Amino acid sequence: MSPHRLSPRRRRPWRLAAVTALLVLLTTATGCGRSSGADPGRVRIGFLASLSGTYQAVGTDMRDGFQLYLDIHGGKFGSRIVDLVVADEGDGGPTAVPAATKLIKSDRVVALAGLVGGGSVAGVVPLLAENKTPLVASNGRPELKDPSWVWTTSFMSVEPGVAIAQYVKDHVDGPVYAIGPDYQGGWDELRGFTDAYTRAGGKLANPDGKTTFTPFPQTSNFLPYFTQVRNSGAKAVYCFYAGRAAVDFVKQYRQSDIKDLPLYGAFLTEGSVLDAQGAAAEGIWNVLNYSPDLDNAANRTFVAAWKARHDRTPTTFAMAAYDAAAVLDRAIAAIDGKVTPQAINDAIGRLGQIDSPRGGWQFNAKTHAPVQKWYLRQVRPDGRALSNVVVQDLATLGG
Amino acid sequence: MGVVDAYLIPVVDGVAYGLLLFVVAAGLTVAFSVGGVLNLAHGSLYALGAYSAAALSDGTWTGLAVAVAVGALTGAAGGGMLAAAVAPLAGRGHLAQALLTFGVALVAADLLATLFGPDELPVVVPSELGTTATIAGHRYPAYRLAFIAIAVLLAGVGWLVLGRTKVGARVRAAVDDPQMLACLGVSPQVVQAGVLAAAGGLAGVVGVLGAPIIGPGPGMANVVLLLSLVVVVLGGLGSVSRVLAAALAVGQIQTLGIALAAGWAPFLLFAAMAVALVARPPRAVGSPA
């Protein structure tokens, strides 16, 4: 077969193509905000989340969760009217830092909340210290040397894996294959599991005894990894994936040789990905600090108010942002006199138990992250749709 | 025998994946060599098709057929609009085109995210295709086997049209000798615009059919474009059959390569690309432009 000669004149087009391949990786996003006049009866709060880019779904959930708290509390924190300035975090530090700088320096907010990415939090930390402004972070939480100005309402990335490790050890008869995405969040999530699991006497099925990391975010085909899982003789799989990767992973899992191996995960089926996964997700075990079916008064209020406004179930992202608003509300209410960033930061440190849709929790005085309970959930049919149903409590971590 | 058994699925999957990349990259390479346009919005044309699949394919064969038709039409319309958009840039080199089409890709990605939301969308295929097949005792998605057949069919049709028809002859003439083609009363510009529209239509169709493999969602257009560019760089923009070989090789690197050496997964593809660039025969580099 003779090739069709299509381009005899252009001899080095591959060079251009190679250069432009790099161009494709570059995208930009900019933050925006608005300003209004100062007033003692008002308080100006900055909210940052990914409203564009890879984490748009998570960022939107967080913004809606924060806004929901404001809506059902008359738009006030501690009897002061809130001027909320929302800005776009984009995909991470490079876009989050300029947006946070603008909120602090030109909008002069007294506190920041939100932030999806751990990298964004790490990038913003020096800015917080320099301007003595508190951040109530509701998702990403990197290891921090000095968390003086950072309060995290979600969890430390290693905790889901730590919480479920003993359960997996007790219920799986044989080695477990550990797999996750190749970036900071994936390393932390998987390290939490593998450390606790091997400490409990478990053995990893991975060929070299180390977690398999898949390139992130470009991995969309997991079948080759499943071949390796099968050849390793694993009796179960533990993974952490979110977003598109979680959808691809679960759908392909059920169409592969290892479809009957029990699948345990962190996040894996949380949020809108569950709809896209469909029937393939049924039976997956996963660990999280929240579930919409938790039976407590705060959760009933939260879920009912959420469902009145949105046609999707609330996620842990929305819940943590809702709690970030609750933290700011209670801290500002406790302030006697002028509401300054320093006063808010001090007040948060004295909050004690917080009544939350996830159940009661409090800040660890050292890490500034929650001491909270973790739940084992399984994807089961709930009415016409599938949902994550709480099976049992796992452990209380963070203390 | 044991080795063959253990790695049969990745090899088959590599063929499916490689053929998907081939049918996507074929449009990109033809648009470049004939249309003279380095189309960085090519991934967006695939995205148009993939979103059509998510919106229209409802598990019936009619739904799938409608999605394919809509994917083809929107893809072709997109390709036609790109041809019109880059026409004023003729003679200003490929960088101007690359910037323009890259800008179009950014705008398209934002429009699609606004229209369809920020989530990954599920794609439903007819239940006969949505099942799991068994190959020598191994489970494998039936849809991907069907896709192999369809991709071979698409490639065959493309080869026949380019190589055996009058239209194909004009297309090849537009590359080899546009002046002579113009003397024969056929406008090379019209041929080039037609090729861009056809490449867009192909990308749209492949987007619909490929959606169950690389599904619709934000960032997907970039993934598709990047992989196509890698294939085109490896195969060279000169010939369709070399692009086919490159696509199949990339497919195997991405499946068999990973199954054999998962730890090297992040580097395998670009290492192969680097080796191919270094080892490329000198005639391609030294000849006059």
XYZ file of C-alpha atoms in Angstrom:
688
model
C 0.000 0.000 0.000
C 1.469 3.288 -1.052
C 1.086 6.224 1.293
C -0.678 9.298 -0.011
C 1.961 11.982 -0.127
C 0.082 14.885 1.257
C 2.787 17.305 2.225
C 5.901 17.242 0.135
C 6.615 20.938 0.676
C 6.438 21.305 4.416
C 9.428 19.508 5.773
C 9.495 20.322 9.423
C 5.933 20.714 10.528
C 6.473 18.422 13.485
C 8.537 21.088 15.150
C 5.683 23.521 15.058
C 3.331 20.814 16.228
C 5.610 19.966 19.149
C 5.828 23.599 20.234
C 2.102 24.084 19.957
C 1.482 20.918 21.956
C 2.984 22.820 24.872
C 0.744 25.805 24.160
C -2.284 23.610 24.684
C -1.286 23.062 28.275
C -1.471 26.770 29.001
C -4.778 28.193 30.099
C -5.440 31.268 32.108
C -8.130 32.425 34.438
C -8.531 35.697 36.220
C -10.353 36.615 39.357
C -12.848 39.380 39.673
C -14.433 41.153 42.564
C -16.389 44.215 43.535
C -16.071 46.777 46.262
C -18.464 48.679 48.461
C -18.180 51.265 51.232
C -17.166 50.486 54.844
C -19.833 50.434 57.586
C -19.623 49.267 61.250
C -22.848 47.211 60.908
C -21.401 45.304 57.983
C -18.570 42.875 57.540
C -16.769 42.115 54.288
C -15.800 38.496 53.625
C -13.844 37.175 50.643
C -14.753 33.812 49.147
C -12.397 32.048 46.742
C -13.163 28.862 44.830
C -12.576 27.335 41.410
C -15.421 28.754 39.365
C -13.680 27.769 36.139
C -11.302 25.020 35.068
C -10.799 21.438 36.231
C -12.393 21.870 39.656
C -15.348 23.991 38.571
C -17.869 21.430 39.849
C -16.238 21.352 43.305
C -15.831 25.141 43.416
C -19.441 25.747 42.458
C -20.627 23.328 45.158
C -18.524 25.167 47.736
C -19.824 28.584 46.745
C -23.404 27.301 46.865
C -22.830 25.731 50.297
C -21.422 28.992 51.709
C -24.217 31.023 50.123
C -26.834 28.595 51.490
C -25.693 29.265 55.050
C -25.923 33.014 54.458
C -29.374 32.668 52.882
C -30.889 30.775 55.790
C -29.274 33.134 58.319
C -30.605 36.355 56.808
C -27.349 37.217 55.045
C -25.728 37.992 58.419
C -22.764 36.780 60.469
C -23.263 37.591 64.160
C -25.943 40.267 63.455
C -23.665 42.038 60.997
C -24.679 42.178 57.316
C -22.200 40.262 55.162
C -20.765 41.814 52.014
C -19.568 38.697 50.248
C -16.890 39.211 47.598
C -16.573 36.099 45.464
C -13.494 35.523 43.292
C -12.279 32.754 41.024
C -9.455 30.573 42.283
C -8.890 28.991 38.854
C -6.833 25.803 38.687
C -4.440 26.422 41.569
C -1.785 28.640 43.171
C -0.791 30.705 40.122
C -4.341 32.047 39.748
C -5.436 31.818 43.396
C -2.655 34.022 44.835
C -3.397 37.122 42.691
C -7.129 36.706 43.400
C -6.488 36.434 47.154
C -4.113 39.427 47.023
C -6.819 41.541 45.461
C -9.410 40.454 48.034
C -7.106 41.301 50.936
C -5.373 44.436 49.652
C -7.964 46.217 47.547
C -11.280 44.807 48.764
C -9.956 44.823 52.344
C -11.878 41.750 53.456
C -11.614 40.809 57.161
C -11.460 37.084 56.423
C -11.096 34.700 53.505
C -12.989 31.449 53.013
C -13.111 28.611 50.481
C -10.206 27.425 48.297
C -10.436 24.087 46.486
C -6.801 23.176 45.923
C -4.176 22.306 48.523
C -1.666 24.099 46.275
C -3.783 27.253 46.420
C -3.817 27.153 50.222
C -0.050 26.678 50.350
C 0.352 29.610 47.950
C -1.902 31.929 49.943
C -0.410 31.171 53.400
C 2.477 33.717 53.233
C -0.026 36.374 52.172
C -2.215 35.619 55.197
C 0.682 35.888 57.625
C 1.920 39.115 56.053
C -1.519 40.761 56.235
C -2.647 39.014 59.440
C -5.866 37.810 57.790
C -7.542 34.498 58.684
C -8.540 31.892 56.083
C -11.312 29.406 56.785
C -10.321 26.808 54.206
C -13.062 24.364 53.313
C -11.340 21.825 51.109
C -7.634 21.558 50.296
C -5.295 21.230 53.226
C -1.547 20.739 52.655
C 0.963 20.078 55.433
C 1.657 23.491 56.988
C 4.573 24.420 59.240
C 2.628 27.252 60.787
C -1.167 27.118 60.465
C -1.701 30.218 62.679
C -3.967 31.928 60.146
C -5.481 28.851 58.484
C -8.552 27.008 59.817
C -9.636 23.942 57.851
C -13.251 22.750 58.002
C -12.756 19.719 55.733
C -10.012 17.275 56.770
C -6.340 16.386 56.335
C -5.774 14.491 53.067
C -4.292 11.433 54.804
C -7.334 10.872 57.028
C -9.816 9.016 54.745
C -7.235 6.283 54.117
C -6.307 6.065 57.800
C -9.984 5.798 58.749
C -10.788 2.853 56.468
C -7.520 0.874 56.687
C -8.482 -1.284 59.695
C -11.870 -2.123 58.178
C -10.235 -3.240 54.916
C -7.705 -5.337 56.845
C -10.518 -7.043 58.784
C -12.757 -7.724 55.792
C -10.381 -8.647 52.962
C -8.733 -12.029 53.071
C -5.497 -11.391 51.202
C -3.410 -8.607 49.698
C -4.937 -5.298 48.541
C -3.874 -3.349 45.437
C -3.446 0.398 46.064
C -3.775 2.850 43.172
C -4.258 6.610 42.872
C -3.546 9.748 40.833
C 0.009 11.103 40.646
C -0.198 14.475 42.417
C 0.066 15.803 45.965
C -3.552 15.016 46.897
C -3.241 11.471 45.547
C 0.073 10.858 47.348
C -1.391 12.018 50.680
C -4.632 10.057 50.333
C -2.831 6.839 49.392
C -0.046 7.265 51.962
C -2.717 7.561 54.666
C -4.150 4.213 53.620
C -0.992 2.236 52.915
C 0.785 3.348 56.120
C -2.170 2.494 58.356
C -2.954 -0.709 56.431
C 0.549 -2.145 56.600
C 0.818 -1.073 60.252
C -2.358 -3.108 60.884
C -0.576 -6.113 59.364
C -1.944 -5.866 55.833
C 0.065 -6.603 52.701
C -0.062 -4.636 49.449
C -0.546 -6.659 46.259
C 1.366 -4.149 44.116
C 4.381 -5.869 42.486
C 7.018 -3.725 44.235
C 4.994 -3.294 47.411
C 4.438 0.373 46.571
C 1.297 2.222 45.494
C 0.734 2.504 41.730
C 0.295 6.122 40.686
C -1.433 7.006 37.409
C -0.468 10.169 35.503
C -2.849 12.982 36.412
C -4.985 14.388 34.861
C -4.370 12.748 31.490
C -5.128 9.117 32.403
C -8.509 8.179 30.964
C -7.908 4.497 30.231
C -7.485 2.314 33.305
C -7.788 -1.086 31.625
C -3.992 -1.657 31.446
C -3.777 -1.058 35.217
C -6.605 -3.524 35.793
C -4.625 -6.141 33.884
C -1.788 -5.533 36.325
C -4.160 -5.784 39.296
C -5.445 -9.121 38.004
C -1.948 -10.477 37.430
C -0.927 -9.405 40.957
C -3.427 -11.774 42.613
C -5.010 -8.969 44.685
C -8.156 -9.769 46.684
C -9.422 -6.167 46.742
C -8.563 -2.702 45.409
C -8.183 0.563 47.335
C -8.103 3.820 45.390
C -8.669 7.555 45.555
C -10.110 9.304 42.510
C -12.418 12.261 41.945
C -13.972 13.970 38.934
C -13.521 12.550 35.441
C -10.965 9.965 36.550
C -13.443 8.551 39.078
C -16.040 8.096 36.318
C -13.618 6.384 33.935
C -12.122 4.225 36.679
C -15.447 2.881 37.940
C -17.057 2.301 34.546
C -14.042 0.454 33.183
C -13.612 -1.521 36.417
C -17.006 -3.161 35.951
C -16.165 -4.135 32.375
C -12.823 -5.671 33.201
C -11.509 -8.997 34.492
C -11.461 -7.644 38.053
C -15.107 -6.544 38.183
C -15.878 -8.866 41.099
C -12.964 -7.733 43.302
C -14.304 -5.573 46.146
C -13.533 -1.912 45.446
C -12.802 0.453 48.330
C -12.196 4.135 47.799
C -11.932 7.624 49.186
C -14.240 10.116 47.422
C -14.614 7.877 44.341
C -18.435 8.098 44.237
C -18.952 11.514 45.899
C -20.934 14.213 44.123
C -22.067 14.480 40.541
C -19.713 11.702 39.367
C -22.165 9.133 40.755
C -24.738 9.959 38.050
C -22.151 9.540 35.319
C -20.938 6.250 36.808
C -24.477 4.886 36.938
C -25.035 1.199 37.657
C -21.275 0.522 37.511
C -20.916 2.221 40.903
C -23.286 -0.102 42.765
C -21.663 -1.890 45.677
C -18.559 0.340 45.934
C -17.364 0.914 49.509
C -16.114 4.376 50.311
C -15.032 6.464 53.249
C -16.020 10.057 53.973
C -16.709 12.487 56.805
C -20.229 13.174 55.575
C -23.240 11.584 53.933
C -26.530 13.282 53.012
C -28.487 10.534 54.804
C -26.929 11.190 58.242
C -29.700 11.437 60.806
C -29.230 14.626 62.829
C -31.114 17.912 63.101
C -28.398 20.086 61.526
C -28.190 17.741 58.533
C -31.961 17.644 58.045
C -32.037 21.461 57.931
C -29.046 21.562 55.585
C -30.308 18.902 53.154
C -33.861 20.284 53.031
C -32.629 23.852 52.364
C -30.162 22.596 49.743
C -32.731 20.498 47.901
C -35.151 23.429 47.835
C -32.568 25.379 45.815
C -30.703 22.728 43.780
C -31.745 19.576 41.974
C -28.683 17.641 43.131
C -27.772 16.089 46.486
C -25.410 18.079 48.715
C -21.775 16.970 48.741
C -19.076 17.039 51.400
C -17.637 20.046 49.520
C -20.874 22.000 49.972
C -21.132 20.833 53.591
C -17.577 21.952 54.457
C -18.175 25.391 52.911
C -21.482 25.619 54.806
C -19.497 24.885 57.964
C -16.905 27.514 57.028
C -19.740 30.047 57.015
C -20.974 28.669 60.355
C -17.488 29.058 61.837
C -17.259 32.684 60.688
C -20.805 33.375 61.916
C -20.118 32.076 65.409
C -16.689 33.697 65.617
C -17.985 37.118 64.573
C -20.964 36.796 66.948
C -18.523 36.187 69.796
C -16.549 39.379 69.133
C -17.108 42.241 71.511
C -16.301 45.500 69.741
C -14.580 46.053 66.418
C -14.493 43.152 63.961
C -10.867 42.941 62.855
C -9.065 40.059 61.149
C -7.072 39.467 64.359
C -10.262 39.406 66.468
C -11.854 36.848 64.102
C -8.774 34.640 64.201
C -8.723 34.708 68.013
C -12.460 34.035 68.232
C -12.240 30.993 65.939
C -9.627 29.564 68.300
C -12.142 29.722 71.189
C -15.133 28.195 69.374
C -15.265 24.707 70.889
C -17.791 22.183 69.546
C -19.422 23.049 66.206
C -22.854 21.672 65.412
C -22.633 20.511 61.812
C -24.540 18.405 59.260
C -21.736 15.830 59.611
C -22.321 15.624 63.386
C -20.447 17.621 66.045
C -16.769 18.441 65.518
C -14.138 20.862 66.792
C -10.834 22.333 65.670
C -7.646 20.623 66.788
C -5.798 23.451 68.562
C -2.482 22.484 66.953
C -3.345 21.551 63.350
C -6.412 23.844 63.055
C -8.183 20.930 61.286
C -11.317 19.112 62.508
C -11.447 16.350 65.083
C -14.289 14.418 63.520
C -15.931 11.069 62.873
C -15.500 9.114 59.624
C -18.179 6.968 58.009
C -18.159 3.867 55.831
C -20.639 4.239 52.978
C -21.750 1.919 50.216
C -23.378 2.803 46.895
C -26.870 1.293 47.025
C -30.178 1.852 45.225
C -32.157 4.526 47.089
C -35.544 4.947 45.455
C -34.952 5.250 41.735
C -31.387 6.502 41.940
C -28.174 5.165 43.426
C -26.743 6.955 46.415
C -24.055 6.688 49.058
C -25.621 5.102 52.120
C -23.947 5.140 55.536
C -23.157 1.588 56.654
C -21.279 2.225 59.906
C -19.014 4.621 61.796
C -15.304 3.976 61.262
C -13.097 6.079 63.487
C -12.740 9.508 65.019
C -9.588 11.178 63.731
C -7.789 14.487 63.998
C -7.168 14.555 67.742
C 1.246 -18.874 26.501
C 0.903 -17.537 30.035
C 2.377 -14.225 28.958
C 0.053 -13.969 25.963
C -2.890 -14.759 28.198
C -1.877 -12.206 30.813
C -1.400 -9.357 28.349
C -4.023 -10.157 25.717
C -6.440 -7.476 26.890
C -3.926 -4.595 26.853
C -2.903 -5.564 23.319
C -6.500 -5.600 22.066
C -7.186 -2.393 23.964
C -4.109 -0.815 22.402
C -5.586 -1.471 18.968
C -8.920 0.114 19.950
C -7.206 3.105 21.539
C -4.756 3.484 18.678
C -7.506 3.417 16.068
C -9.433 6.064 18.008
C -6.339 8.269 18.002
C -5.822 7.540 14.310
C -9.274 8.614 13.195
C -8.940 11.800 15.265
C -5.406 12.585 14.136
C -6.179 11.782 10.483
C -8.487 14.808 10.345
C -5.814 16.990 11.930
C -3.086 15.872 9.546
C -5.266 16.150 6.412
C -6.455 19.630 7.435
C -2.818 20.636 7.860
C -1.356 19.142 4.726
C -4.221 20.003 2.377
C -5.981 22.892 4.070
C -2.660 24.342 5.228
C -4.196 24.986 8.643
C -2.660 23.834 11.910
C -5.993 23.504 13.649
C -5.596 23.716 17.427
C -9.384 23.733 17.714
C -9.466 20.169 16.403
C -10.094 18.815 19.906
C -13.073 21.173 20.225
C -14.603 19.647 17.081
C -14.285 16.232 18.738
C -15.876 17.760 21.844
C -18.859 18.945 19.774
C -19.429 15.347 18.721
C -18.913 13.951 22.226
C -21.407 16.383 23.744
C -23.884 15.534 20.955
C -23.542 11.904 22.022
C -24.176 12.784 25.670
C -27.213 14.884 24.779
C -28.817 12.771 22.058
C -27.779 9.143 22.415
C -30.482 7.714 24.697
C -29.710 4.018 24.475
C -31.604 3.443 21.224
C -30.062 2.901 17.805
C -32.079 5.831 16.456
C -30.692 8.056 19.193
C -27.148 7.023 18.304
C -27.796 7.607 14.594
C -29.215 11.075 15.315
C -26.175 11.850 17.479
C -23.818 10.758 14.688
C -25.699 12.932 12.181
C -25.679 15.951 14.501
C -22.007 15.362 15.344
C -21.132 15.232 11.656
C -23.106 18.392 10.858
C -21.887 20.487 13.800
C -18.329 19.259 13.250
C -18.480 20.133 9.557
C -20.033 23.523 10.339
C -17.287 24.144 12.909
C -14.627 23.149 10.376
C -16.216 25.449 7.779
C -16.254 28.368 10.212
C -12.609 27.766 11.083
C -11.770 27.780 7.366
C -13.534 31.141 7.023
C -11.832 32.485 10.152
C -8.300 31.605 9.064
C -8.787 32.642 5.414
C -7.745 36.275 6.087
C -4.559 34.965 7.717
C -3.345 33.268 4.530
C 0.347 33.961 3.993
C 0.951 35.048 7.596
C 2.377 31.671 8.601
C 1.263 28.936 10.930
C 1.877 30.782 14.181
C -0.930 33.263 13.456
C -3.241 30.370 12.611
C -2.212 28.433 15.692
C -2.973 31.426 17.930
C -6.325 32.064 16.281
C -7.480 28.448 16.424
C -6.158 28.100 19.973
C -8.243 31.129 20.929
C -11.249 29.570 19.242
C -10.608 26.394 21.258
C -10.593 28.364 24.547
C -13.830 30.143 23.637
C -15.426 26.870 22.519
C -14.414 25.133 25.757
C -16.008 27.930 27.788
C -19.190 27.912 25.701
C -19.514 24.140 26.020
C -18.964 24.350 29.799
C -21.632 27.063 30.023
C -24.045 25.077 27.877
C -23.524 21.606 29.324
C -22.252 22.391 32.824
C -18.923 21.656 34.501
C -19.496 17.925 35.027
C -18.368 14.864 33.127
C -21.465 13.698 31.296
C -22.526 10.063 31.031
C -22.843 8.650 27.508
C -25.450 5.939 26.960
C -25.003 3.495 24.083
C -27.521 0.895 22.844
C -27.647 -1.975 25.335
C -26.294 -4.432 22.747
C -23.074 -2.371 22.720
C -23.005 -1.497 26.415
C -22.346 -5.056 27.552
C -19.130 -6.846 28.289
C -17.591 -9.202 25.730
C -15.417 -12.198 26.467
C -12.131 -12.661 24.621
C -10.400 -15.967 25.374
C -11.816 -15.966 28.874
C -11.120 -12.273 29.572
C -13.751 -9.594 30.056
C -13.570 -6.584 27.781
C -16.024 -3.734 26.986
C -18.033 -4.831 23.918
C -18.262 -1.229 22.780
C -14.526 -1.044 22.211
C -14.599 -4.142 20.002
C -17.371 -2.534 17.950
C -15.334 0.653 17.803
C -12.377 -1.223 16.294
C -14.638 -2.382 13.438
C -16.095 1.090 12.908
C -12.692 2.788 12.971
C -11.357 0.326 10.382
C -14.419 1.083 8.267
C -13.907 4.860 8.602
C -10.224 4.532 7.742
C -11.077 2.348 4.722
C -13.644 4.823 3.432
C -11.193 7.679 3.897
C -8.498 5.789 2.027
C -10.868 5.012 -0.863
C -12.130 8.601 -1.103
C -8.641 10.115 -1.066
C -7.019 7.529 -3.299
C -9.679 6.288 -5.681
C -12.166 9.094 -6.371
C -12.186 12.285 -8.425
C -12.750 14.360 -5.292
C -9.740 12.684 -3.727
C -7.679 13.395 -6.813
C -8.540 17.104 -6.574
C -7.626 17.127 -2.911
C -4.244 15.597 -3.664
C -3.816 17.998 -6.576
C -4.454 20.928 -4.233
C -1.350 19.836 -2.341
C 0.887 18.846 -5.216
C 0.178 21.657 -7.654
C -2.477 24.228 -6.750
C -1.662 26.397 -9.818
C -2.321 23.539 -12.208
C -5.501 22.710 -10.339
C -6.625 26.317 -10.725
C -5.861 26.140 -14.476
C -8.259 23.211 -14.666
C -11.013 25.434 -13.341
C -11.072 24.161 -9.763
C -10.410 26.694 -7.038
C -7.776 25.399 -4.581
C -9.295 27.640 -1.896
C -12.657 25.920 -2.272
C -10.962 22.512 -2.085
C -9.095 23.566 1.048
C -12.213 24.906 2.755
C -14.029 21.718 1.806
C -11.245 19.634 3.314
C -11.413 21.579 6.603
C -15.186 21.095 6.731
C -14.794 17.373 5.958
C -12.070 17.003 8.600
C -14.383 18.791 11.054
C -17.238 16.469 10.148
C -14.990 13.452 10.659
C -13.881 14.797 14.048
C -17.537 15.296 14.978
C -18.456 11.730 14.014
C -15.444 10.336 15.865
C -16.397 12.487 18.863
C -19.815 10.831 18.993
C -18.421 7.325 18.549
C -15.398 7.896 20.775
C -17.410 9.508 23.602
C -17.833 6.209 25.507
C -14.014 5.879 25.486
C -12.844 9.481 25.967
C -15.981 11.063 27.376
C -17.352 14.614 27.277
C -16.319 16.979 30.055
C -14.168 20.045 30.641
C -10.552 19.519 29.573
C -11.434 16.689 27.210
C -10.813 18.802 24.106
C -7.248 19.422 25.297
C -6.606 15.749 26.030
C -7.767 14.789 22.539
C -5.794 17.561 20.864
C -2.620 16.751 22.788
C -2.782 13.040 21.931
C -3.507 13.831 18.264
C -0.546 16.200 18.141
C 1.679 13.518 19.649
C 0.506 11.050 17.006
C 1.060 13.589 14.247
C 4.514 14.468 15.557
C 5.451 10.793 15.730
C 4.014 9.922 12.331
C 5.034 13.066 10.526
C 2.455 15.196 8.791
C 3.355 13.735 5.422
C 1.490 10.491 5.116
C -1.700 8.946 6.340
C -0.266 5.439 6.606
C 2.598 6.624 8.810
C 0.108 8.418 11.023
C -1.773 5.112 11.281
C 1.402 3.305 12.327
C 2.161 6.036 14.876
C -1.364 5.946 16.295
C -1.239 2.171 16.739
C 2.171 2.488 18.378
C 0.893 5.178 20.755
C -2.078 2.927 21.508
C 0.210 0.054 22.498
C 2.496 2.357 24.515
C -0.536 3.627 26.419
C -1.934 0.155 27.149
C 0.575 -2.686 26.878
C 3.376 -0.353 27.976
C 1.487 0.627 31.110
C 0.426 -2.949 31.897
C 4.092 -3.991 31.723
C 5.650 -1.000 33.484
C 3.032 1.061 35.318
C 5.710 3.032 37.145
C 6.927 4.460 33.864
C 3.470 5.526 32.715
C 4.107 9.287 32.958
C 7.194 9.096 30.760
C 6.490 6.339 28.233
C 4.605 8.422 25.684
C 6.889 11.433 25.651
C 10.009 9.289 25.812
C 8.773 7.531 22.668
C 8.123 10.918 21.104
C 11.616 12.142 21.931
C 13.201 8.972 20.517
C 11.164 9.280 17.321
C 12.199 12.918 16.884
C 15.889 12.209 17.430
C 15.896 9.112 15.238
C 13.905 10.727 12.434
C 15.658 10.193 9.056
C 17.836 13.204 8.170
C 16.169 13.730 4.771
C 13.148 15.170 6.532
C 15.298 17.755 8.271
C 17.895 18.834 5.738
C 15.826 19.332 2.596
C 15.048 22.817 1.315
C 11.754 24.302 2.397
